[in-house]
CSV table of C-alpha atoms in Angstrom, one decimal:
chain,number,residue,atom,x,y,z
A,1,MET,CA,-25.4,13.9,-25.7
A,2,ILE,CA,-24.4,10.2,-27.1
A,3,ALA,CA,-26.8,7.3,-27.2
A,4,VAL,CA,-26.4,4.2,-28.0
A,5,GLU,CA,-29.0,1.4,-28.3
A,6,GLY,CA,-29.4,-2.2,-29.2
A,7,LEU,CA,-26.2,-1.5,-30.5
A,8,THR,CA,-24.9,-4.9,-32.4
A,9,ARG,CA,-22.0,-6.0,-34.7
A,10,ARG,CA,-21.7,-9.2,-35.8
A,11,TYR,CA,-18.6,-10.6,-38.0
A,12,VAL,CA,-18.4,-14.0,-39.4
A,13,GLY,CA,-18.0,-16.5,-36.6
A,14,PHE,CA,-18.2,-13.9,-34.0
A,15,THR,CA,-20.0,-11.2,-32.1
A,16,ALA,CA,-18.1,-8.2,-31.5
A,17,VAL,CA,-20.7,-5.9,-29.9
A,18,ASP,CA,-23.8,-7.3,-28.8
A,19,ASP,CA,-27.1,-5.6,-28.0
A,20,VAL,CA,-25.1,-2.7,-26.3
A,21,SER,CA,-27.2,0.3,-25.1
A,22,PHE,CA,-26.1,3.4,-22.8
A,23,THR,CA,-26.0,7.3,-22.9
A,24,ALA,CA,-22.8,9.7,-22.2
A,25,ARG,CA,-24.5,13.0,-20.9
A,26,PRO,CA,-23.6,16.6,-21.4
A,27,GLY,CA,-21.6,18.2,-17.9
A,28,ARG,CA,-20.0,14.4,-17.4
A,29,VAL,CA,-17.2,12.1,-18.1
A,30,THR,CA,-18.4,9.3,-19.2
A,31,GLY,CA,-15.6,6.0,-18.8
A,32,PHE,CA,-16.1,3.2,-21.1
A,33,LEU,CA,-14.4,0.6,-19.9
A,34,GLY,CA,-13.5,-3.0,-20.9
A,35,PRO,CA,-10.5,-5.7,-21.1
A,36,ASN,CA,-8.8,-5.7,-24.7
A,37,GLY,CA,-11.3,-6.8,-27.0
A,38,ALA,CA,-14.3,-6.1,-25.1
A,39,GLY,CA,-15.7,-4.4,-28.3
A,40,LYS,CA,-14.9,-0.6,-26.7
A,41,SER,CA,-13.2,0.7,-30.1
A,42,THR,CA,-15.7,-1.3,-32.5
A,43,THR,CA,-18.7,0.3,-30.9
A,44,LEU,CA,-16.7,4.0,-31.1
A,45,ARG,CA,-15.9,3.1,-34.5
A,46,ILE,CA,-19.3,2.5,-35.6
A,47,LEU,CA,-20.8,5.5,-33.3
A,48,VAL,CA,-18.6,7.7,-35.7
A,49,GLY,CA,-19.5,6.1,-39.1
A,50,LEU,CA,-16.3,4.4,-39.7
A,51,SER,CA,-17.8,0.9,-39.3
A,52,ALA,CA,-21.6,-0.1,-40.2
A,53,ALA,CA,-23.9,-1.7,-37.2
A,54,THR,CA,-25.6,-5.3,-37.8
A,55,SER,CA,-28.4,-3.8,-36.0
A,56,GLY,CA,-29.2,-0.6,-33.2
A,57,THR,CA,-28.8,2.7,-33.6
A,58,ALA,CA,-26.0,5.4,-32.1
A,59,THR,CA,-26.6,9.0,-32.2
A,60,VAL,CA,-25.3,12.4,-31.3
A,61,ASP,CA,-27.7,15.0,-30.0
A,62,GLY,CA,-30.9,12.6,-32.1
A,63,ARG,CA,-28.7,12.5,-35.3
A,64,ARG,CA,-26.6,9.7,-36.5
A,65,TYR,CA,-23.3,10.9,-36.8
A,66,VAL,CA,-23.1,10.6,-40.6
A,67,ASP,CA,-25.8,12.9,-41.1
A,68,LEU,CA,-24.0,16.0,-39.1
A,69,PRO,CA,-23.5,18.3,-41.5
A,70,ASP,CA,-20.1,19.0,-40.6
A,71,PRO,CA,-19.5,16.5,-38.2
A,72,GLY,CA,-15.6,17.9,-37.2
A,73,ARG,CA,-17.8,21.2,-35.9
A,74,GLU,CA,-19.4,18.5,-33.2
A,75,VAL,CA,-18.0,15.8,-32.4
A,76,GLY,CA,-14.2,15.8,-32.0
A,77,VAL,CA,-12.8,12.4,-32.4
A,78,LEU,CA,-9.9,10.6,-31.6
A,79,LEU,CA,-9.2,7.1,-32.3
A,80,ASP,CA,-5.9,6.1,-33.0
A,81,PRO,CA,-3.3,8.7,-32.8
A,82,SER,CA,-1.1,6.4,-35.2
A,83,ALA,CA,-3.4,7.0,-37.8
A,84,GLN,CA,-1.9,9.7,-39.7
A,85,HIS,CA,0.3,10.1,-42.4
A,86,VAL,CA,3.7,10.0,-41.4
A,87,GLY,CA,5.1,11.8,-44.5
A,88,ARG,CA,3.2,15.2,-43.2
A,89,THR,CA,3.9,17.6,-40.5
A,90,GLY,CA,2.6,17.9,-37.3
A,91,ARG,CA,1.3,21.2,-38.2
A,92,GLU,CA,-0.1,20.3,-42.5
A,93,THR,CA,-2.0,17.2,-40.1
A,94,LEU,CA,-3.8,20.1,-38.3
A,95,THR,CA,-3.9,22.6,-41.5
A,96,ILE,CA,-5.9,19.6,-43.3
A,97,ALA,CA,-8.6,19.1,-40.6
A,98,GLN,CA,-8.9,23.1,-40.5
A,99,ARG,CA,-9.5,23.1,-44.3
A,100,PHE,CA,-12.0,20.6,-44.1
A,101,MET,CA,-14.0,22.4,-41.3
A,102,GLY,CA,-13.3,25.8,-43.5
A,103,LEU,CA,-11.9,27.4,-39.6
A,104,PRO,CA,-9.6,30.4,-39.5
A,105,ARG,CA,-5.7,29.8,-40.0
A,106,SER,CA,-5.4,31.2,-36.5
A,107,ARG,CA,-7.1,28.1,-34.8
A,108,VAL,CA,-4.1,25.6,-36.0
A,109,GLU,CA,-1.5,27.9,-34.0
A,110,GLU,CA,-3.9,27.9,-31.2
A,111,MET,CA,-4.5,24.3,-31.1
A,112,LEU,CA,-0.7,23.7,-31.1
A,113,ALA,CA,-0.1,25.8,-28.5
A,114,LEU,CA,-3.2,24.2,-26.5
A,115,VAL,CA,-1.8,20.7,-26.6
A,116,GLY,CA,2.4,21.7,-26.3
A,117,LEU,CA,3.6,21.0,-29.1
A,118,THR,CA,6.6,23.7,-30.1
A,119,ALA,CA,7.1,25.8,-33.6
A,120,GLN,CA,10.0,22.9,-34.1
A,121,GLU,CA,8.3,19.9,-33.4
A,122,SER,CA,4.9,20.5,-35.2
A,123,SER,CA,7.5,21.6,-38.1
A,124,ARG,CA,8.8,18.0,-38.2
A,125,ARG,CA,7.0,14.8,-40.2
A,126,VAL,CA,4.6,13.0,-38.0
A,127,ARG,CA,6.6,10.1,-38.8
A,128,ASP,CA,9.3,11.3,-36.5
A,129,TYR,CA,6.9,11.7,-33.6
A,130,SER,CA,6.6,9.6,-30.2
A,131,LEU,CA,3.1,8.3,-29.4
A,132,GLY,CA,2.6,11.0,-26.7
A,133,MET,CA,3.3,13.6,-29.5
A,134,ARG,CA,0.8,11.7,-32.0
A,135,GLN,CA,-1.5,11.8,-28.9
A,136,ARG,CA,-1.2,15.2,-28.5
A,137,LEU,CA,-2.0,16.1,-32.1
A,138,GLY,CA,-4.9,13.9,-32.4
A,139,ILE,CA,-6.4,16.0,-29.6
A,140,ALA,CA,-5.7,18.7,-31.4
A,141,THR,CA,-7.0,17.5,-34.0
A,142,ALA,CA,-10.2,16.5,-32.2
A,143,LEU,CA,-10.7,19.5,-30.5
A,144,LEU,CA,-9.9,21.8,-33.4
A,145,GLY,CA,-13.7,22.2,-34.3
A,146,ASP,CA,-14.9,23.6,-31.4
A,147,PRO,CA,-17.2,20.6,-30.5
A,148,ALA,CA,-19.7,20.0,-28.0
A,149,VAL,CA,-19.1,16.4,-27.5
A,150,LEU,CA,-15.3,14.6,-27.3
A,151,VAL,CA,-15.1,10.7,-28.4
A,152,LEU,CA,-11.7,9.5,-27.5
A,153,ASP,CA,-10.3,6.2,-27.6
A,154,GLU,CA,-7.3,5.0,-25.2
A,155,PRO,CA,-5.9,9.0,-25.2
A,156,ALA,CA,-3.7,8.8,-22.3
A,157,ASN,CA,-1.7,5.8,-24.2
A,158,GLY,CA,1.8,6.9,-24.1
A,159,LEU,CA,1.6,10.2,-22.4
A,160,ASP,CA,3.9,10.8,-20.1
A,161,PRO,CA,3.0,11.5,-16.2
A,162,ALA,CA,2.7,15.1,-16.5
A,163,GLY,CA,1.2,14.5,-19.8
A,164,ILE,CA,-1.9,12.0,-18.0
A,165,ARG,CA,-2.4,14.6,-15.5
A,166,TRP,CA,-2.6,17.4,-18.2
A,167,MET,CA,-5.1,15.3,-20.3
A,168,ARG,CA,-7.2,14.5,-16.9
A,169,GLY,CA,-7.4,18.4,-16.3
A,170,LEU,CA,-8.2,18.8,-19.8
A,171,LEU,CA,-11.5,16.6,-20.1
A,172,ARG,CA,-12.5,17.8,-16.8
A,173,ASP,CA,-12.3,21.6,-17.6
A,174,PHE,CA,-14.4,20.5,-21.2
A,175,ALA,CA,-17.0,18.7,-19.3
A,176,ASP,CA,-17.5,20.6,-16.6
A,177,ARG,CA,-18.3,23.7,-19.0
A,178,GLY,CA,-21.2,21.2,-20.3
A,179,GLY,CA,-19.2,19.2,-22.7
A,180,THR,CA,-19.7,15.4,-23.1
A,181,VAL,CA,-17.1,13.3,-23.0
A,182,LEU,CA,-17.1,9.8,-24.0
A,183,LEU,CA,-13.8,8.4,-22.9
A,184,SER,CA,-12.4,4.3,-23.5
A,185,SER,CA,-9.7,3.0,-21.7
A,186,HIS,CA,-8.6,0.2,-19.9
A,187,LEU,CA,-6.4,1.8,-17.6
A,188,ILE,CA,-8.9,1.9,-14.5
A,189,HIS,CA,-6.8,4.3,-12.6
A,190,GLU,CA,-7.4,6.6,-15.2
A,191,ILE,CA,-11.1,6.3,-15.7
A,192,GLU,CA,-11.4,6.2,-11.8
A,193,VAL,CA,-10.2,9.8,-11.5
A,194,VAL,CA,-12.0,11.6,-14.1
A,195,ALA,CA,-15.2,9.6,-15.0
A,196,ASP,CA,-18.4,10.5,-13.7
A,197,ASP,CA,-20.2,7.7,-15.3
A,198,LEU,CA,-19.4,4.0,-16.4
A,199,VAL,CA,-19.9,1.5,-18.7
A,200,VAL,CA,-18.4,-1.7,-18.2
A,201,LEU,CA,-18.2,-3.8,-21.5
A,202,ALA,CA,-16.8,-7.5,-21.7
A,203,GLY,CA,-17.1,-9.9,-24.4
A,204,GLY,CA,-19.3,-7.4,-26.6
A,205,ARG,CA,-22.0,-6.8,-23.5
A,206,VAL,CA,-22.4,-4.0,-21.2
A,207,VAL,CA,-22.1,-5.7,-17.8
A,208,ALA,CA,-22.4,-2.8,-16.1
A,209,ARG,CA,-23.1,0.8,-16.0
A,210,GLY,CA,-24.1,4.2,-14.1
A,211,PRO,CA,-23.2,6.7,-12.2
A,212,LYS,CA,-19.1,5.7,-10.8
A,213,ALA,CA,-20.3,6.7,-7.2
A,214,ASP,CA,-23.4,4.1,-7.1
A,215,LEU,CA,-21.0,1.2,-8.7
A,216,LEU,CA,-18.6,1.3,-5.9
A,217,ALA,CA,-21.4,1.8,-3.3
A,218,ALA,CA,-23.4,-1.4,-5.0
A,219,ALA,CA,-20.4,-3.6,-5.3
A,220,GLY,CA,-20.4,-3.4,-1.5
A,221,PRO,CA,-17.5,-4.6,0.6
A,222,ALA,CA,-15.9,-6.5,-2.4
A,223,ALA,CA,-14.8,-3.3,-3.8
A,224,ASP,CA,-14.0,-1.2,-1.0
A,225,GLY,CA,-10.6,-2.8,-1.0
A,226,GLY,CA,-9.8,-3.2,-4.7
A,227,GLY,CA,-11.8,0.1,-5.2
A,228,LEU,CA,-12.9,0.3,-9.3
A,229,GLU,CA,-10.0,-1.9,-10.0
A,230,GLN,CA,-11.8,-4.9,-7.7
A,231,LEU,CA,-15.0,-4.4,-9.5
A,232,PHE,CA,-14.1,-4.4,-12.9
A,233,LEU,CA,-12.0,-7.4,-12.7
A,234,ASP,CA,-15.4,-9.0,-10.7
A,235,LEU,CA,-17.4,-7.6,-13.4
A,236,THR,CA,-15.4,-8.5,-16.6
A,237,GLU,CA,-14.2,-12.0,-15.3
A,238,GLY,CA,-17.9,-13.0,-14.2
A,239,ALA,CA,-18.8,-11.9,-18.3
A,240,LEU,CA,-16.2,-14.1,-20.0
A,241,THR,CA,-16.4,-17.1,-17.9
B,1,MET,CA,-8.5,25.8,-21.4
B,2,THR,CA,-9.2,28.7,-19.1
B,3,VAL,CA,-11.6,30.3,-21.1
B,4,ASP,CA,-14.9,30.0,-19.2
B,5,VAL,CA,-17.0,29.3,-22.4
B,6,ALA,CA,-19.0,26.0,-23.1
B,7,PRO,CA,-17.6,23.7,-25.8
B,8,GLY,CA,-18.9,24.0,-28.5
B,9,ALA,CA,-21.0,27.2,-27.4
B,10,THR,CA,-21.2,28.7,-31.0
B,11,PRO,CA,-24.6,28.5,-32.9
B,12,SER,CA,-25.3,25.2,-34.0
B,13,GLY,CA,-26.7,23.9,-37.2
B,14,TYR,CA,-23.4,24.2,-39.5
B,15,PRO,CA,-24.1,24.6,-43.2
B,16,PRO,CA,-22.9,21.0,-44.7
B,17,ILE,CA,-19.2,21.0,-46.0
B,18,PRO,CA,-19.2,22.7,-49.8
B,19,MET,CA,-18.1,20.4,-52.1
B,20,ARG,CA,-15.2,23.1,-53.1
B,21,ARG,CA,-13.8,22.7,-49.7
B,22,ILE,CA,-13.2,19.2,-49.9
B,23,VAL,CA,-11.4,19.6,-53.8
B,24,THR,CA,-9.2,22.2,-52.3
B,25,THR,CA,-8.3,20.4,-49.6
B,26,GLU,CA,-7.9,16.7,-51.0
B,27,VAL,CA,-5.6,19.2,-53.9
B,28,ARG,CA,-3.5,20.7,-51.3
B,29,LYS,CA,-3.1,16.4,-50.0
B,30,LEU,CA,-1.7,15.5,-53.5
B,31,PHE,CA,1.3,17.6,-52.7
B,32,ASP,CA,1.8,18.3,-48.8
B,33,THR,CA,3.4,14.8,-48.4
B,34,ARG,CA,7.2,14.1,-48.6
B,35,SER,CA,6.5,11.5,-51.4
B,36,GLY,CA,3.9,14.2,-53.0
B,37,PHE,CA,6.7,17.0,-52.6
B,38,TRP,CA,9.5,14.9,-54.6
B,39,LEU,CA,7.0,13.6,-57.4
B,40,GLY,CA,6.0,17.5,-57.9
B,41,ALA,CA,9.1,18.4,-58.2
B,42,GLY,CA,10.2,15.7,-59.9
B,43,VAL,CA,8.0,16.3,-62.9
B,44,GLY,CA,9.2,19.9,-63.1
B,45,LEU,CA,12.8,18.9,-63.1
B,46,LEU,CA,12.3,15.9,-65.5
B,47,ALA,CA,10.5,18.2,-67.9
B,48,LEU,CA,13.7,20.4,-68.0
B,49,LEU,CA,16.1,17.6,-68.4
B,50,ALA,CA,13.8,16.6,-71.5
B,51,THR,CA,13.5,19.8,-72.8
B,52,ALA,CA,17.4,19.9,-72.8
B,53,ALA,CA,17.6,16.7,-74.3
B,54,VAL,CA,15.7,17.5,-77.3
B,55,ALA,CA,17.4,20.9,-78.3
B,56,ALA,CA,20.9,19.1,-77.7
B,57,LEU,CA,20.2,15.3,-79.1
B,58,SER,CA,18.0,16.0,-82.1
B,59,SER,CA,18.6,16.8,-85.9
B,60,ASP,CA,17.0,20.0,-87.1
B,61,ALA,CA,14.8,18.4,-89.0
B,62,GLY,CA,13.6,16.9,-85.9
B,63,MET,CA,13.2,19.6,-83.5
B,64,THR,CA,9.8,20.5,-83.9
B,65,TYR,CA,7.4,22.0,-81.3
B,66,ARG,CA,5.5,18.1,-81.4
B,67,ALA,CA,9.1,17.0,-80.4
B,68,PHE,CA,9.5,19.1,-77.7
B,69,THR,CA,5.8,18.8,-76.1
B,70,THR,CA,6.0,15.0,-76.1
B,71,ALA,CA,9.1,15.3,-74.3
B,72,VAL,CA,7.9,17.2,-71.8
B,73,ASP,CA,4.4,15.4,-71.6
B,74,TYR,CA,6.2,12.4,-71.0
B,75,PRO,CA,7.2,12.8,-67.4
B,76,LEU,CA,3.9,14.2,-66.6
B,77,THR,CA,2.4,11.2,-68.2
B,78,VAL,CA,4.1,8.4,-66.0
B,79,VAL,CA,4.0,10.7,-62.5
B,80,LEU,CA,0.6,12.1,-62.5
B,81,PRO,CA,-1.2,8.9,-62.4
B,82,VAL,CA,1.0,7.5,-59.3
B,83,VAL,CA,0.3,11.1,-57.6
B,84,ALA,CA,-3.8,9.8,-58.1
B,85,ILE,CA,-3.3,6.7,-57.1
B,86,LEU,CA,-1.4,7.5,-54.2
B,87,SER,CA,-4.1,10.2,-53.3
B,88,VAL,CA,-6.8,7.5,-52.7
B,89,THR,CA,-4.2,4.4,-51.4
B,90,SER,CA,-2.0,6.8,-48.7
B,91,GLU,CA,-5.5,7.4,-47.0
B,92,TRP,CA,-5.9,3.6,-46.6
B,93,SER,CA,-2.4,2.7,-45.9
B,94,GLN,CA,-1.2,5.3,-43.9
B,95,ARG,CA,-4.7,5.0,-42.3
B,96,SER,CA,-5.3,8.6,-42.6
B,97,GLY,CA,-8.4,8.0,-44.2
B,98,LEU,CA,-9.5,7.8,-40.4
B,99,THR,CA,-9.5,11.3,-39.9
B,100,THR,CA,-10.6,12.2,-43.7
B,101,PHE,CA,-13.9,10.2,-43.2
B,102,THR,CA,-14.5,11.4,-39.9
B,103,LEU,CA,-14.5,14.8,-40.9
B,104,VAL,CA,-16.4,13.8,-44.1
B,105,PRO,CA,-18.6,10.9,-43.1
B,106,ARG,CA,-20.1,10.3,-46.6
B,107,ARG,CA,-17.1,8.3,-48.5
B,108,GLY,CA,-18.3,9.0,-51.7
B,109,ARG,CA,-18.1,12.9,-51.5
B,110,VAL,CA,-14.3,12.4,-50.7
B,111,VAL,CA,-13.7,10.0,-53.7
B,112,ALA,CA,-15.6,12.4,-56.0
B,113,ALA,CA,-13.5,15.0,-54.6
B,114,THR,CA,-10.1,13.4,-54.9
B,115,ALA,CA,-10.9,12.6,-58.4
B,116,GLY,CA,-12.1,16.1,-58.9
B,117,ALA,CA,-8.6,17.1,-57.6
B,118,CYS,CA,-6.7,14.8,-59.7
B,119,VAL,CA,-8.5,16.1,-63.3
B,120,GLY,CA,-7.7,19.0,-62.3
B,121,VAL,CA,-4.1,18.8,-61.4
B,122,ALA,CA,-3.8,17.1,-65.0
B,123,VAL,CA,-6.2,20.1,-66.9
B,124,VAL,CA,-3.7,22.3,-65.4
B,125,THR,CA,-0.6,20.6,-65.8
B,126,ALA,CA,-0.8,19.9,-69.8
B,127,PRO,CA,-0.9,23.8,-70.6
B,128,LEU,CA,2.5,24.1,-68.6
B,129,ALA,CA,3.7,21.2,-70.6
B,130,LEU,CA,2.9,23.4,-73.7
B,131,ALA,CA,4.1,26.2,-72.9
B,132,VAL,CA,7.4,24.3,-71.3
B,133,GLY,CA,7.6,22.9,-75.1
B,134,ALA,CA,6.9,26.4,-76.7
B,135,LEU,CA,9.9,28.0,-74.7
B,136,GLY,CA,12.5,25.1,-75.6
B,137,ASN,CA,11.1,24.8,-79.0
B,138,LEU,CA,11.6,28.6,-79.1
B,139,ALA,CA,15.1,28.0,-77.4
B,140,GLY,CA,16.4,25.4,-79.0
B,141,THR,CA,16.0,26.6,-82.7
B,142,SER,CA,17.6,30.0,-82.2
B,143,LEU,CA,20.6,27.9,-80.6
B,144,ALA,CA,20.7,25.6,-83.7
B,145,GLY,CA,20.1,28.8,-85.9
B,146,ILE,CA,17.3,27.3,-87.7
B,147,ALA,CA,13.3,28.9,-88.1
B,148,PRO,CA,11.1,27.2,-85.1
B,149,VAL,CA,8.3,24.6,-86.5
B,150,TRP,CA,4.4,25.1,-85.1
B,151,ASP,CA,3.2,21.6,-85.5
B,152,VAL,CA,0.5,21.1,-83.2
B,153,THR,CA,-2.9,22.4,-84.0
B,154,ALA,CA,-5.0,23.3,-81.4
B,155,THR,CA,-7.0,20.0,-81.6
B,156,SER,CA,-4.2,17.8,-80.7
B,157,MET,CA,-3.4,20.3,-77.8
B,158,LEU,CA,-6.4,19.2,-76.4
B,159,THR,CA,-6.1,15.8,-77.2
B,160,ILE,CA,-3.1,15.9,-75.2
B,161,VAL,CA,-4.9,17.3,-72.1
B,162,LEU,CA,-7.8,15.0,-72.4
B,163,SER,CA,-5.0,11.6,-72.6
B,164,ASN,CA,-3.2,13.0,-69.5
B,165,VAL,CA,-6.6,12.9,-68.1
B,166,LEU,CA,-7.4,9.3,-68.7
B,167,GLY,CA,-4.4,8.4,-67.8
B,168,VAL,CA,-4.8,10.1,-64.5
B,169,LEU,CA,-8.0,8.4,-64.3
B,170,VAL,CA,-6.9,4.9,-64.6
B,171,GLY,CA,-4.5,5.6,-61.8
B,172,PHE,CA,-7.1,7.0,-59.7
B,173,VAL,CA,-9.4,4.3,-60.7
B,174,LEU,CA,-6.9,1.2,-59.8
B,175,GLY,CA,-6.6,3.0,-56.4
B,176,VAL,CA,-10.1,3.1,-55.3
B,177,LEU,CA,-10.1,-0.4,-56.6
B,178,LEU,CA,-7.2,-2.1,-54.9
B,179,ARG,CA,-6.7,0.6,-51.9
B,180,SER,CA,-2.8,-0.5,-51.6
B,181,SER,CA,-0.1,1.9,-52.6
B,182,VAL,CA,2.4,-0.6,-53.5
B,183,GLY,CA,-0.7,-2.8,-55.5
B,184,ALA,CA,-2.0,-0.2,-57.2
B,185,VAL,CA,1.1,1.2,-58.6
B,186,VAL,CA,2.0,-2.0,-60.0
B,187,ALA,CA,-1.2,-3.2,-61.5
B,188,TYR,CA,-0.3,0.3,-63.4
B,189,PHE,CA,2.7,-0.1,-65.1
B,190,VAL,CA,1.0,-3.6,-66.0
B,191,TYR,CA,-1.2,-1.8,-67.6
B,192,ALA,CA,1.2,1.1,-69.2
B,193,LEU,CA,4.0,-1.0,-69.8
B,194,VAL,CA,3.3,-4.8,-70.1
B,195,LEU,CA,-0.2,-4.9,-71.8
B,196,PRO,CA,0.5,-2.8,-74.4
B,197,ALA,CA,3.5,-4.9,-75.4
B,198,LEU,CA,0.8,-7.8,-75.0
B,199,ALA,CA,-1.7,-6.1,-77.3
B,200,VAL,CA,1.2,-5.9,-79.7
B,201,VAL,CA,2.0,-9.6,-79.7
B,202,LEU,CA,-1.7,-10.6,-79.8
B,203,ALA,CA,-2.2,-8.1,-82.5
B,204,GLY,CA,0.2,-10.0,-84.8
B,205,SER,CA,-1.0,-13.4,-84.1
B,206,GLN,CA,-4.5,-13.3,-83.1
B,207,ALA,CA,-7.0,-12.0,-86.1
B,208,TRP,CA,-9.6,-11.4,-83.9
B,209,PHE,CA,-8.0,-9.9,-81.0
B,210,ARG,CA,-7.6,-6.9,-84.2
B,211,THR,CA,-10.9,-6.8,-84.2
B,212,VAL,CA,-11.5,-6.0,-81.0
B,213,GLN,CA,-8.5,-4.0,-79.7
B,214,PRO,CA,-9.9,-0.8,-80.8
B,215,TRP,CA,-12.6,-1.4,-78.5
B,216,VAL,CA,-11.2,-2.5,-75.7
B,217,ASP,CA,-7.7,-1.4,-75.2
B,218,LEU,CA,-7.6,1.9,-73.6
B,219,ARG,CA,-3.9,2.8,-74.2
B,220,TYR,CA,-4.6,2.3,-78.3
B,221,ALA,CA,-7.5,4.6,-78.4
B,222,GLN,CA,-5.4,7.1,-75.8
B,223,GLY,CA,-2.5,6.5,-78.7
B,224,THR,CA,-5.2,7.7,-81.1
B,225,LEU,CA,-6.1,10.8,-79.3
B,226,VAL,CA,-2.1,11.8,-79.0
B,227,ASP,CA,-2.0,11.3,-83.1
B,228,GLY,CA,-4.8,14.1,-83.5
B,229,THR,CA,-8.2,14.3,-84.6
B,230,LEU,CA,-10.7,11.3,-84.0
B,231,THR,CA,-13.2,9.9,-86.5
B,232,ALA,CA,-16.7,8.9,-85.5
B,233,ALA,CA,-16.0,5.3,-84.9
B,234,GLN,CA,-12.5,6.0,-82.7
B,235,TRP,CA,-14.9,8.4,-80.2
B,236,GLU,CA,-16.6,5.3,-80.1
B,237,HIS,CA,-13.8,2.8,-79.3
B,238,LEU,CA,-12.6,5.5,-76.8
B,239,ALA,CA,-16.1,5.6,-75.5
B,240,ALA,CA,-16.4,1.6,-75.1
B,241,SER,CA,-12.6,1.1,-73.7
B,242,VAL,CA,-13.2,3.8,-70.8
B,243,ALA,CA,-16.1,1.9,-69.5
B,244,LEU,CA,-14.5,-1.3,-69.8
B,245,TRP,CA,-11.2,0.0,-68.0
B,246,LEU,CA,-12.9,3.0,-65.9
B,247,LEU,CA,-16.6,3.1,-65.3
B,248,ALA,CA,-16.5,-0.9,-64.5
B,249,PRO,CA,-13.9,-1.0,-62.0
B,250,LEU,CA,-14.7,2.3,-60.6
B,251,ALA,CA,-18.2,0.7,-59.6
B,252,VAL,CA,-17.0,-2.1,-58.2
B,253,GLY,CA,-14.6,0.2,-56.0
B,254,LEU,CA,-16.9,2.6,-54.8
B,255,VAL,CA,-19.3,-0.2,-53.6
B,256,ALA,CA,-16.1,-1.5,-51.4
B,257,VAL,CA,-14.9,2.3,-50.4
B,258,VAL,CA,-18.2,2.7,-49.1
B,259,ARG,CA,-18.9,-0.2,-47.4
B,260,ALA,CA,-15.5,-1.1,-46.1
B,261,GLU,CA,-14.4,-0.6,-42.4
B,262,VAL,CA,-12.0,2.3,-41.6
B,263,LYS,CA,-9.5,0.7,-39.2
């Protein structure tokens, strides 16, 4: 389980994340929604120890991420598919992660097969990868250590419709087998079809959270026509004005 | 995924990542990129060319083991610091650090492992250079029909290794301090090419600089290493200039690396 409590990150002149609290539970996909610049990525970076919080805590199964002995085995992370060395081949990129985690070599081929990168594609340099291929490589890296928790930032970006459907099935299946998925996106439809719980962020603050069904029901008739999209716009515009 | 096993169903409580695993992975990362591969291949090629050049161009009297090792060692002293620079800076400029620091969140361990990897490569390649130099000396002198001259003592072999390690550490420290490939490479060549010339000019015109130079000029101290035996005073000079050029900037760079936001 992921637990974020009172998380705040201030920069000079503005507060990117403002007293954010939520949980992401096992067996459920938690959609992390918000417009651009709402603080989603900053929250996720703090969660995995890439940025420091000004105050508040973020834990995975009760421990800070940086205190996990071999974090790749417990939490699969994909924050930015372009954050890879372009001079490495896709297979080599995975091999590096496999070595850091001390996994058997066979795991690399298994993951390449799982995300649908062919032998020929995985031998090419990441420089020559499309965004969709980088996204698949990032998913492979995240799943490599067979973690129980997934933290993904906009994983559908750059995927074609078939890829998006594949990703949806993968996340659904992962959660149905008891895994925890924290999935950030600004694509409302993607979240709507796959998420069980929602956390909506706007201007660095949580403006709504809870089971998706409850949020939609509480929104009442206003949300009926546009569904989650209308609810999202109502929530986030309200927070910004 | 059709397997009906819960994600992460394998028993929890993983042991911490051993340092050895991080170091060996960092060694692999030095040469598994396109630039890393060509830097490695380039050193080998330049070493062979340097050996051939000494054999073909030097006079009979000049064709000694020292001449060969110096020629073979030279490309190492130029390229290895650049390899060390890129080992740190590419993590930031290529942003692969995002994955590295996610898999190994204690950034000090990654930096220490990278330092270990770079020093390891410098330590392993120096004997290789000495071996290639020895082969060149045998081949060159037999082609010229003269007796080979073995004029490199065991002590000066060790100081060649140490000197290569120091050069690599300077590159590494500049990488940690600047975290930019271009910036660190430029800074390294200013250090390696411009500062020595400046030091010569200063030493020629300023008496005070002649007094402090042994203490503050790392390349001057490094030069005494390659030339052979060191007196106690020269070791003290070396220690002082290492503190100034390596330890102080490393401390500053480490603090910045640990605190920096990885984006």
